[in-house]
Amino acid sequence: MSALETFDVAIVGAGMAGSSLAAECAPHARVLLIEAEDTPGYHTTGRSAAFWHETIGGPKIYPLTAASGDWLAEHGFLSPRGGLHIGREDHRAKAEAFVAEFLEAGARIELIGRERLEQIVPGLRPEWIIGAWEPECADIDVAAMHQHYLAAARRIGSVLRVRARLDSAERSGGEWTLSWNGAAGPGSARAALLVNAAGAWADPVAQLAGAAPLGIQPMRRSMVQLRIDPPPPATLPLTLSFDEDFYFRPQGDRLWLSPHDETPDVPRDAAPEELDIAMAIDRMEQAVDWNIRALERRWAGLRSFSPDRLPVYGFDPAREGLFWFAGQGGFGIQTAPAAARLGAQLLLGLPRDAMTASIAAEIYAPARFRA
């Protein structure tokens, strides 16, 4: 019987989380990426709404977002878009508090009135009179970014195994023995450290490794592509309601629309519900006077949240050698550069650098759920 191939780090999940962490670890360690699907990024990464938005996730996510922005711009993954929250008179207090909170955090954001709103969103119905304008919001080329990380990890020597659904993870003698199965047949390897970057499957993977789940909850988010008349202007920003019940953004000459849903789900290949799509269209029609010509396609993805809605980065305090890199909610793409850099530093004991120096890693530690 031949000896098992041995790695320093094995990462379960090759979406944006796992691939970015692999790329950051690869210069310092031999890395194995284990992916259950035929293609990395099949689930949440491949179904992202694809924007970088300073206020998403709240003030405790902002440091990760801000630290990632320069890297994304320098590597050419951002395109200018602009972001806009819109509200009615009854939203005024909420809008003012929202703007004040993020100004204090360091974001570029301003409160605007009806005259500016009409210029930014043509066809906006008259009852929408207040807005929060975020000029730094940008589109992200998610596919290019994901491929960049996969290529960087591979170039430095990381190994990717696809169609490899983890079956067992046993720890003995200071290392993990991992076994998987799938369309490509069975496989196995050893690794000193095991990283749980399995997204919606994070809790099941933890249990497979002998750790208690943290309560990582998959939430379904739906999206529809519409052909509208008139077509959306190229300058239309990402536009969200202060009620958090819809958002839309242009995609070429089409419109992407979401009901901003967060429906508890189970780890699976998610699909949208007809009711969610109908609600999204109804809410949009209450905001703008555009005509819908065709509903061209629809899809859904799973955004996974921890109980306090912050990500989980760090070693499990009760299971030696198990590192959590999960719970990235709807901000995992836009925070990936800083999160992966921070994750590699925590995982491998590397020093902080300029990107991560101001990030309070302790607020993301899994130990906060083990008290």
Short mmCIF file of N, CA, C and O in Angstrom, two decimals, residues 223-347:
data_model
loop_
_atom_site.label_atom_id
_atom_site.label_comp_id
_atom_site.label_asym_id
_atom_site.label_seq_id
_atom_site.Cartn_x
_atom_site.Cartn_y
_atom_site.Cartn_z
N MET A 223 -32.67 35.97 -7.51
CA MET A 223 -32.36 37.01 -8.48
C MET A 223 -33.09 36.70 -9.78
O MET A 223 -33.30 35.52 -10.13
N VAL A 224 -33.49 37.76 -10.50
CA VAL A 224 -34.14 37.60 -11.79
C VAL A 224 -33.53 38.60 -12.76
O VAL A 224 -33.13 39.71 -12.36
N GLN A 225 -33.41 38.21 -14.00
CA GLN A 225 -32.95 39.12 -15.06
C GLN A 225 -34.14 39.54 -15.90
O GLN A 225 -34.88 38.69 -16.42
N LEU A 226 -34.32 40.87 -16.05
CA LEU A 226 -35.45 41.42 -16.77
C LEU A 226 -34.99 42.21 -17.98
O LEU A 226 -33.93 42.84 -17.96
N ARG A 227 -35.83 42.19 -19.02
CA ARG A 227 -35.69 43.15 -20.12
C ARG A 227 -36.76 44.21 -19.91
O ARG A 227 -37.95 43.89 -19.85
N ILE A 228 -36.35 45.45 -19.77
CA ILE A 228 -37.29 46.51 -19.44
C ILE A 228 -37.29 47.60 -20.50
O ILE A 228 -36.36 47.70 -21.31
N ASP A 229 -38.34 48.41 -20.50
CA ASP A 229 -38.49 49.53 -21.41
C ASP A 229 -38.80 50.78 -20.59
O ASP A 229 -39.81 50.81 -19.89
N PRO A 230 -37.94 51.81 -20.64
CA PRO A 230 -36.70 51.85 -21.42
C PRO A 230 -35.61 50.99 -20.79
O PRO A 230 -35.70 50.68 -19.60
N PRO A 231 -34.60 50.60 -21.56
CA PRO A 231 -33.49 49.84 -20.98
C PRO A 231 -32.82 50.64 -19.89
O PRO A 231 -32.82 51.88 -19.93
N PRO A 232 -32.24 49.98 -18.91
CA PRO A 232 -31.58 50.72 -17.82
C PRO A 232 -30.39 51.51 -18.34
O PRO A 232 -29.59 50.99 -19.13
N PRO A 233 -30.25 52.77 -17.93
CA PRO A 233 -29.07 53.53 -18.36
C PRO A 233 -27.80 52.93 -17.79
O PRO A 233 -27.80 52.35 -16.70
N ALA A 234 -26.72 53.07 -18.52
CA ALA A 234 -25.44 52.51 -18.07
C ALA A 234 -25.00 53.11 -16.76
O ALA A 234 -24.24 52.50 -16.01
N THR A 235 -25.49 54.32 -16.45
CA THR A 235 -25.09 55.02 -15.23
C THR A 235 -25.96 54.66 -14.02
O THR A 235 -25.72 55.18 -12.92
N LEU A 236 -26.96 53.81 -14.20
CA LEU A 236 -27.85 53.46 -13.08
C LEU A 236 -27.03 52.77 -12.00
O LEU A 236 -26.31 51.80 -12.25
N PRO A 237 -27.13 53.24 -10.74
CA PRO A 237 -26.36 52.59 -9.66
C PRO A 237 -27.05 51.34 -9.14
O PRO A 237 -28.21 51.05 -9.47
N LEU A 238 -26.34 50.61 -8.33
CA LEU A 238 -26.98 49.61 -7.48
C LEU A 238 -27.96 50.36 -6.60
O LEU A 238 -27.58 51.28 -5.88
N THR A 239 -29.23 49.98 -6.65
CA THR A 239 -30.28 50.72 -5.95
C THR A 239 -31.01 49.79 -4.99
O THR A 239 -31.52 48.75 -5.40
N LEU A 240 -31.02 50.18 -3.72
CA LEU A 240 -31.59 49.35 -2.67
C LEU A 240 -32.62 50.15 -1.89
O LEU A 240 -32.48 51.36 -1.70
N SER A 241 -33.65 49.47 -1.40
CA SER A 241 -34.64 50.10 -0.55
C SER A 241 -34.17 50.11 0.90
O SER A 241 -33.56 49.15 1.37
N PHE A 242 -34.49 51.19 1.63
CA PHE A 242 -34.20 51.22 3.05
C PHE A 242 -34.99 50.17 3.83
O PHE A 242 -34.63 49.83 4.96
N ASP A 243 -36.07 49.66 3.25
CA ASP A 243 -36.81 48.55 3.87
C ASP A 243 -36.10 47.21 3.68
O ASP A 243 -36.54 46.20 4.22
N GLU A 244 -35.03 47.21 2.86
CA GLU A 244 -34.28 45.99 2.56
C GLU A 244 -35.19 44.91 1.98
O GLU A 244 -35.06 43.73 2.31
N ASP A 245 -36.11 45.33 1.08
CA ASP A 245 -37.02 44.36 0.49
C ASP A 245 -36.89 44.27 -1.03
O ASP A 245 -37.63 43.54 -1.68
N PHE A 246 -35.94 45.01 -1.63
CA PHE A 246 -35.58 44.81 -3.03
C PHE A 246 -34.30 45.57 -3.33
O PHE A 246 -33.93 46.51 -2.62
N TYR A 247 -33.61 45.14 -4.37
CA TYR A 247 -32.54 45.94 -4.97
C TYR A 247 -32.42 45.58 -6.43
O TYR A 247 -32.84 44.49 -6.86
N PHE A 248 -31.88 46.49 -7.21
CA PHE A 248 -31.66 46.22 -8.63
C PHE A 248 -30.40 46.93 -9.10
O PHE A 248 -29.93 47.87 -8.46
N ARG A 249 -29.87 46.42 -10.20
CA ARG A 249 -28.69 47.02 -10.84
C ARG A 249 -28.68 46.60 -12.30
O ARG A 249 -29.22 45.54 -12.67
N PRO A 250 -28.11 47.42 -13.18
CA PRO A 250 -28.04 47.02 -14.59
C PRO A 250 -26.99 45.96 -14.82
O PRO A 250 -25.98 45.89 -14.11
N GLN A 251 -27.24 45.13 -15.81
CA GLN A 251 -26.27 44.16 -16.29
C GLN A 251 -26.30 44.25 -17.81
O GLN A 251 -27.14 43.65 -18.45
N GLY A 252 -25.39 45.05 -18.36
CA GLY A 252 -25.49 45.36 -19.78
C GLY A 252 -26.76 46.15 -20.02
O GLY A 252 -27.07 47.11 -19.31
N ASP A 253 -27.57 45.71 -21.01
CA ASP A 253 -28.85 46.39 -21.26
C ASP A 253 -30.01 45.68 -20.59
O ASP A 253 -31.17 45.91 -20.92
N ARG A 254 -29.71 44.82 -19.62
CA ARG A 254 -30.73 44.14 -18.83
C ARG A 254 -30.69 44.63 -17.40
O ARG A 254 -29.78 45.37 -16.99
N LEU A 255 -31.67 44.22 -16.61
CA LEU A 255 -31.75 44.61 -15.21
C LEU A 255 -31.74 43.37 -14.34
O LEU A 255 -32.50 42.42 -14.59
N TRP A 256 -30.85 43.34 -13.34
CA TRP A 256 -30.89 42.30 -12.32
C TRP A 256 -31.68 42.82 -11.12
O TRP A 256 -31.42 43.93 -10.63
N LEU A 257 -32.62 42.02 -10.67
CA LEU A 257 -33.52 42.42 -9.60
C LEU A 257 -33.62 41.32 -8.56
O LEU A 257 -33.74 40.14 -8.91
N SER A 258 -33.58 41.69 -7.28
CA SER A 258 -33.71 40.74 -6.18
C SER A 258 -34.73 41.23 -5.18
O SER A 258 -34.82 42.45 -4.93
N PRO A 259 -35.50 40.33 -4.55
CA PRO A 259 -36.38 40.72 -3.45
C PRO A 259 -35.63 40.90 -2.13
O PRO A 259 -36.27 41.09 -1.10
N HIS A 260 -34.31 40.80 -2.19
CA HIS A 260 -33.47 40.95 -0.99
C HIS A 260 -33.88 39.92 0.06
O HIS A 260 -33.84 40.19 1.27
N ASP A 261 -34.28 38.74 -0.41
CA ASP A 261 -34.79 37.71 0.49
C ASP A 261 -33.67 37.05 1.28
O ASP A 261 -32.53 36.94 0.82
N GLU A 262 -34.01 36.62 2.48
CA GLU A 262 -33.13 35.81 3.32
C GLU A 262 -33.99 34.71 3.94
O GLU A 262 -34.43 34.82 5.07
N THR A 263 -34.21 33.67 3.16
CA THR A 263 -35.07 32.58 3.59
C THR A 263 -34.22 31.43 4.11
O THR A 263 -33.38 30.91 3.37
N PRO A 264 -34.39 31.02 5.37
CA PRO A 264 -33.60 29.89 5.88
C PRO A 264 -33.77 28.67 4.99
O PRO A 264 -34.88 28.33 4.57
N ASP A 265 -32.67 28.01 4.68
CA ASP A 265 -32.68 26.88 3.76
C ASP A 265 -31.75 25.81 4.30
O ASP A 265 -31.24 25.91 5.42
N VAL A 266 -31.50 24.81 3.49
CA VAL A 266 -30.58 23.74 3.83
C VAL A 266 -29.48 23.71 2.78
O VAL A 266 -29.67 24.23 1.67
N PRO A 267 -28.32 23.11 3.08
CA PRO A 267 -27.27 23.03 2.06
C PRO A 267 -27.74 22.23 0.84
O PRO A 267 -28.08 21.06 0.95
N ARG A 268 -27.81 22.88 -0.30
CA ARG A 268 -28.31 22.24 -1.52
C ARG A 268 -28.03 23.13 -2.72
O ARG A 268 -27.53 24.25 -2.57
N ASP A 269 -28.40 22.63 -3.90
CA ASP A 269 -28.35 23.42 -5.12
C ASP A 269 -29.62 24.26 -5.15
O ASP A 269 -30.69 23.81 -5.55
N ALA A 270 -29.53 25.51 -4.68
CA ALA A 270 -30.71 26.34 -4.44
C ALA A 270 -31.38 26.75 -5.75
O ALA A 270 -30.74 26.94 -6.78
N ALA A 271 -32.71 26.92 -5.67
CA ALA A 271 -33.51 27.40 -6.79
C ALA A 271 -34.49 28.43 -6.28
O ALA A 271 -34.96 28.33 -5.14
N PRO A 272 -34.83 29.43 -7.08
CA PRO A 272 -35.75 30.48 -6.61
C PRO A 272 -37.19 29.97 -6.54
O PRO A 272 -37.60 29.08 -7.29
N GLU A 273 -37.96 30.57 -5.65
CA GLU A 273 -39.39 30.30 -5.54
C GLU A 273 -40.16 31.34 -6.37
O GLU A 273 -39.78 32.51 -6.42
N GLU A 274 -41.26 30.90 -6.97
CA GLU A 274 -42.06 31.81 -7.80
C GLU A 274 -42.55 33.02 -7.00
O GLU A 274 -42.59 34.14 -7.50
N LEU A 275 -42.94 32.79 -5.74
CA LEU A 275 -43.45 33.88 -4.92
C LEU A 275 -42.38 34.95 -4.69
O LEU A 275 -42.69 36.15 -4.72
N ASP A 276 -41.14 34.54 -4.49
CA ASP A 276 -40.06 35.50 -4.27
C ASP A 276 -39.85 36.37 -5.51
O ASP A 276 -39.63 37.59 -5.40
N ILE A 277 -39.90 35.75 -6.67
CA ILE A 277 -39.74 36.51 -7.92
C ILE A 277 -40.89 37.49 -8.11
O ILE A 277 -40.70 38.64 -8.48
N ALA A 278 -42.11 37.03 -7.83
CA ALA A 278 -43.28 37.90 -7.97
C ALA A 278 -43.20 39.09 -7.01
O ALA A 278 -43.54 40.22 -7.37
N MET A 279 -42.74 38.85 -5.78
CA MET A 279 -42.61 39.93 -4.81
C MET A 279 -41.56 40.94 -5.27
O MET A 279 -41.75 42.16 -5.11
N ALA A 280 -40.46 40.47 -5.82
CA ALA A 280 -39.42 41.37 -6.29
C ALA A 280 -39.96 42.31 -7.36
O ALA A 280 -39.73 43.53 -7.33
N ILE A 281 -40.68 41.75 -8.32
CA ILE A 281 -41.22 42.56 -9.41
C ILE A 281 -42.24 43.56 -8.88
O ILE A 281 -42.25 44.73 -9.26
N ASP A 282 -43.11 43.10 -7.98
CA ASP A 282 -44.11 44.01 -7.40
C ASP A 282 -43.45 45.17 -6.66
O ASP A 282 -43.86 46.34 -6.80
N ARG A 283 -42.43 44.90 -5.88
CA ARG A 283 -41.76 45.96 -5.12
C ARG A 283 -41.05 46.94 -6.04
O ARG A 283 -41.05 48.14 -5.80
N MET A 284 -40.42 46.42 -7.10
CA MET A 284 -39.76 47.31 -8.05
C MET A 284 -40.77 48.21 -8.73
O MET A 284 -40.54 49.42 -8.90
N GLU A 285 -41.93 47.67 -9.09
CA GLU A 285 -42.94 48.46 -9.79
C GLU A 285 -43.55 49.54 -8.88
O GLU A 285 -44.09 50.52 -9.38
N GLN A 286 -43.43 49.36 -7.57
CA GLN A 286 -43.88 50.41 -6.65
C GLN A 286 -42.84 51.52 -6.51
O GLN A 286 -43.16 52.58 -5.96
N ALA A 287 -41.65 51.27 -7.01
CA ALA A 287 -40.58 52.26 -6.90
C ALA A 287 -40.31 53.01 -8.20
O ALA A 287 -39.95 54.20 -8.17
N VAL A 288 -40.47 52.35 -9.35
CA VAL A 288 -40.16 52.98 -10.64
C VAL A 288 -41.29 52.70 -11.63
O VAL A 288 -42.06 51.75 -11.47
N ASP A 289 -41.35 53.51 -12.69
CA ASP A 289 -42.44 53.37 -13.66
C ASP A 289 -42.00 52.66 -14.94
O ASP A 289 -42.57 52.86 -16.01
N TRP A 290 -40.99 51.81 -14.85
CA TRP A 290 -40.49 51.11 -16.03
C TRP A 290 -41.46 50.00 -16.44
O TRP A 290 -42.16 49.42 -15.60
N ASN A 291 -41.45 49.67 -17.73
CA ASN A 291 -42.27 48.57 -18.26
C ASN A 291 -41.42 47.32 -18.40
O ASN A 291 -40.31 47.37 -18.95
N ILE A 292 -41.90 46.21 -17.91
CA ILE A 292 -41.20 44.93 -18.03
C ILE A 292 -41.61 44.26 -19.33
O ILE A 292 -42.80 43.97 -19.54
N ARG A 293 -40.65 43.99 -20.20
CA ARG A 293 -40.91 43.34 -21.48
C ARG A 293 -40.75 41.83 -21.42
O ARG A 293 -41.46 41.10 -22.11
N ALA A 294 -39.82 41.36 -20.60
CA ALA A 294 -39.61 39.91 -20.52
C ALA A 294 -38.87 39.56 -19.24
O ALA A 294 -38.01 40.34 -18.78
N LEU A 295 -39.21 38.43 -18.67
CA LEU A 295 -38.46 37.84 -17.57
C LEU A 295 -37.59 36.76 -18.21
O LEU A 295 -38.09 35.72 -18.65
N GLU A 296 -36.28 37.02 -18.29
CA GLU A 296 -35.42 36.18 -19.12
C GLU A 296 -34.80 35.00 -18.38
O GLU A 296 -34.60 33.94 -18.96
N ARG A 297 -34.42 35.18 -17.14
CA ARG A 297 -33.90 34.05 -16.36
C ARG A 297 -33.97 34.36 -14.89
O ARG A 297 -34.14 35.51 -14.49
N ARG A 298 -33.87 33.33 -14.06
CA ARG A 298 -33.94 33.48 -12.61
C ARG A 298 -33.00 32.48 -11.97
O ARG A 298 -32.74 31.41 -12.55
N TRP A 299 -32.49 32.80 -10.80
CA TRP A 299 -31.60 31.89 -10.09
C TRP A 299 -31.60 32.24 -8.61
O TRP A 299 -32.16 33.25 -8.20
N ALA A 300 -30.98 31.39 -7.82
CA ALA A 300 -30.86 31.63 -6.38
C ALA A 300 -29.55 31.05 -5.89
O ALA A 300 -28.99 30.12 -6.48
N GLY A 301 -29.04 31.63 -4.82
CA GLY A 301 -27.84 31.13 -4.17
C GLY A 301 -28.03 31.12 -2.67
O GLY A 301 -29.00 31.68 -2.14
N LEU A 302 -27.11 30.48 -1.98
CA LEU A 302 -27.18 30.39 -0.53
C LEU A 302 -26.09 31.26 0.09
O LEU A 302 -24.90 31.08 -0.19
N ARG A 303 -26.51 32.20 0.92
CA ARG A 303 -25.59 33.06 1.68
C ARG A 303 -25.62 32.56 3.11
O ARG A 303 -26.68 32.48 3.71
N SER A 304 -24.48 32.24 3.67
CA SER A 304 -24.43 31.56 4.96
C SER A 304 -23.99 32.50 6.06
O SER A 304 -22.95 33.15 5.96
N PHE A 305 -24.78 32.55 7.13
CA PHE A 305 -24.53 33.47 8.24
C PHE A 305 -24.31 32.71 9.55
O PHE A 305 -25.00 31.73 9.83
N SER A 306 -23.41 33.23 10.37
CA SER A 306 -23.27 32.75 11.74
C SER A 306 -24.40 33.38 12.58
O SER A 306 -25.09 34.28 12.12
N PRO A 307 -24.59 32.92 13.82
CA PRO A 307 -25.68 33.47 14.63
C PRO A 307 -25.61 34.98 14.85
O PRO A 307 -26.66 35.62 14.98
N ASP A 308 -24.42 35.59 14.88
CA ASP A 308 -24.34 37.04 15.06
C ASP A 308 -24.07 37.78 13.74
O ASP A 308 -23.81 38.98 13.74
N ARG A 309 -24.14 37.05 12.63
CA ARG A 309 -24.03 37.59 11.28
C ARG A 309 -22.63 38.13 10.96
O ARG A 309 -22.44 38.83 9.95
N LEU A 310 -21.65 37.79 11.76
CA LEU A 310 -20.25 38.10 11.45
C LEU A 310 -19.57 36.83 10.96
O LEU A 310 -19.97 35.72 11.33
N PRO A 311 -18.53 36.96 10.13
CA PRO A 311 -17.83 35.76 9.67
C PRO A 311 -17.11 35.06 10.80
O PRO A 311 -16.92 35.62 11.89
N VAL A 312 -16.69 33.83 10.55
CA VAL A 312 -15.98 33.02 11.54
C VAL A 312 -14.62 32.67 10.97
O VAL A 312 -14.50 31.89 10.02
N TYR A 313 -13.56 33.27 11.54
CA TYR A 313 -12.19 33.05 11.10
C TYR A 313 -11.37 32.66 12.33
O TYR A 313 -11.22 33.45 13.25
N GLY A 314 -10.84 31.45 12.33
CA GLY A 314 -9.97 31.07 13.44
C GLY A 314 -10.07 29.60 13.78
O GLY A 314 -10.92 28.86 13.25
N PHE A 315 -9.19 29.16 14.69
CA PHE A 315 -9.18 27.76 15.11
C PHE A 315 -10.34 27.45 16.05
O PHE A 315 -10.70 28.26 16.91
N ASP A 316 -10.90 26.28 15.86
CA ASP A 316 -11.93 25.80 16.78
C ASP A 316 -11.27 25.57 18.14
O ASP A 316 -10.25 24.86 18.22
N PRO A 317 -11.81 26.14 19.22
CA PRO A 317 -11.15 26.00 20.52
C PRO A 317 -11.23 24.61 21.12
O PRO A 317 -10.48 24.31 22.05
N ALA A 318 -12.11 23.76 20.57
CA ALA A 318 -12.30 22.42 21.15
C ALA A 318 -11.84 21.30 20.23
O ALA A 318 -11.87 20.13 20.63
N ARG A 319 -11.44 21.61 19.00
CA ARG A 319 -11.02 20.56 18.06
C ARG A 319 -9.68 20.95 17.46
O ARG A 319 -9.57 21.84 16.60
N GLU A 320 -8.63 20.31 17.92
CA GLU A 320 -7.27 20.64 17.50
C GLU A 320 -7.12 20.54 15.98
O GLU A 320 -7.57 19.58 15.34
N GLY A 321 -6.47 21.55 15.42
CA GLY A 321 -6.12 21.51 14.00
C GLY A 321 -7.24 21.84 13.04
O GLY A 321 -7.05 21.77 11.83
N LEU A 322 -8.41 22.24 13.56
CA LEU A 322 -9.54 22.60 12.69
C LEU A 322 -9.70 24.12 12.68
O LEU A 322 -9.87 24.74 13.73
N PHE A 323 -9.65 24.71 11.50
CA PHE A 323 -9.73 26.16 11.32
C PHE A 323 -11.00 26.49 10.56
O PHE A 323 -11.28 25.94 9.49
N TRP A 324 -11.79 27.44 11.12
CA TRP A 324 -13.02 27.87 10.49
C TRP A 324 -12.73 29.07 9.56
O TRP A 324 -12.04 30.01 9.94
N PHE A 325 -13.32 29.01 8.36
CA PHE A 325 -13.26 30.13 7.42
C PHE A 325 -14.61 30.17 6.72
O PHE A 325 -14.76 29.79 5.56
N ALA A 326 -15.62 30.62 7.47
CA ALA A 326 -17.01 30.42 7.03
C ALA A 326 -17.89 31.57 7.51
O ALA A 326 -17.43 32.49 8.18
N GLY A 327 -19.18 31.50 7.14
CA GLY A 327 -20.15 32.48 7.59
C GLY A 327 -19.99 33.85 6.96
O GLY A 327 -20.27 34.87 7.59
N GLN A 328 -19.60 33.89 5.67
CA GLN A 328 -19.32 35.18 5.03
C GLN A 328 -20.56 35.89 4.50
O GLN A 328 -20.45 36.94 3.87
N GLY A 329 -21.73 35.33 4.73
CA GLY A 329 -22.97 36.01 4.38
C GLY A 329 -22.99 36.51 2.95
O GLY A 329 -22.55 35.82 2.03
N GLY A 330 -23.46 37.75 2.75
CA GLY A 330 -23.50 38.32 1.41
C GLY A 330 -22.32 39.20 1.09
O GLY A 330 -22.32 39.89 0.08
N PHE A 331 -21.30 39.17 1.95
CA PHE A 331 -20.14 40.06 1.76
C PHE A 331 -18.86 39.28 1.49
O PHE A 331 -17.78 39.87 1.47
N GLY A 332 -18.96 37.99 1.27
CA GLY A 332 -17.76 37.16 1.13
C GLY A 332 -16.91 37.47 -0.08
O GLY A 332 -15.67 37.37 -0.01
N ILE A 333 -17.54 37.86 -1.19
CA ILE A 333 -16.77 38.18 -2.39
C ILE A 333 -15.99 39.47 -2.17
O ILE A 333 -14.78 39.54 -2.39
N GLN A 334 -16.68 40.51 -1.74
CA GLN A 334 -16.04 41.82 -1.67
C GLN A 334 -15.02 41.93 -0.54
O GLN A 334 -14.16 42.80 -0.57
N THR A 335 -15.09 41.05 0.45
CA THR A 335 -14.11 41.07 1.54
C THR A 335 -13.04 40.00 1.38
O THR A 335 -12.15 39.89 2.24
N ALA A 336 -13.08 39.22 0.31
CA ALA A 336 -12.17 38.08 0.16
C ALA A 336 -10.69 38.44 0.25
O ALA A 336 -9.92 37.72 0.89
N PRO A 337 -10.22 39.52 -0.38
CA PRO A 337 -8.79 39.80 -0.30
C PRO A 337 -8.28 39.97 1.13
O PRO A 337 -7.29 39.35 1.53
N ALA A 338 -8.95 40.80 1.92
CA ALA A 338 -8.51 41.02 3.30
C ALA A 338 -8.79 39.81 4.18
O ALA A 338 -7.97 39.45 5.04
N ALA A 339 -9.94 39.16 3.97
CA ALA A 339 -10.27 37.99 4.78
C ALA A 339 -9.27 36.87 4.55
O ALA A 339 -8.82 36.20 5.49
N ALA A 340 -8.90 36.62 3.30
CA ALA A 340 -7.95 35.56 2.99
C ALA A 340 -6.56 35.88 3.55
O ALA A 340 -5.88 35.00 4.08
N ARG A 341 -6.14 37.13 3.44
CA ARG A 341 -4.84 37.52 4.00
C ARG A 341 -4.84 37.32 5.52
O ARG A 341 -3.91 36.74 6.10
N LEU A 342 -5.92 37.79 6.16
CA LEU A 342 -6.04 37.62 7.61
C LEU A 342 -6.13 36.15 7.98
O LEU A 342 -5.48 35.69 8.94
N GLY A 343 -6.91 35.39 7.21
CA GLY A 343 -7.05 33.96 7.49
C GLY A 343 -5.73 33.22 7.42
O GLY A 343 -5.42 32.39 8.28
N ALA A 344 -4.93 33.52 6.40
CA ALA A 344 -3.62 32.87 6.27
C ALA A 344 -2.70 33.24 7.43
O ALA A 344 -1.94 32.40 7.93
N GLN A 345 -2.77 34.48 7.85
CA GLN A 345 -1.93 34.92 8.98
C GLN A 345 -2.32 34.21 10.27
O GLN A 345 -1.46 33.76 11.04
N LEU A 346 -3.62 34.07 10.51
CA LEU A 346 -4.09 33.38 11.71
C LEU A 346 -3.79 31.89 11.63
O LEU A 346 -3.40 31.27 12.63
N LEU A 347 -3.97 31.31 10.47
CA LEU A 347 -3.79 29.87 10.28
C LEU A 347 -2.34 29.45 10.42
O LEU A 347 -2.02 28.44 11.07
#
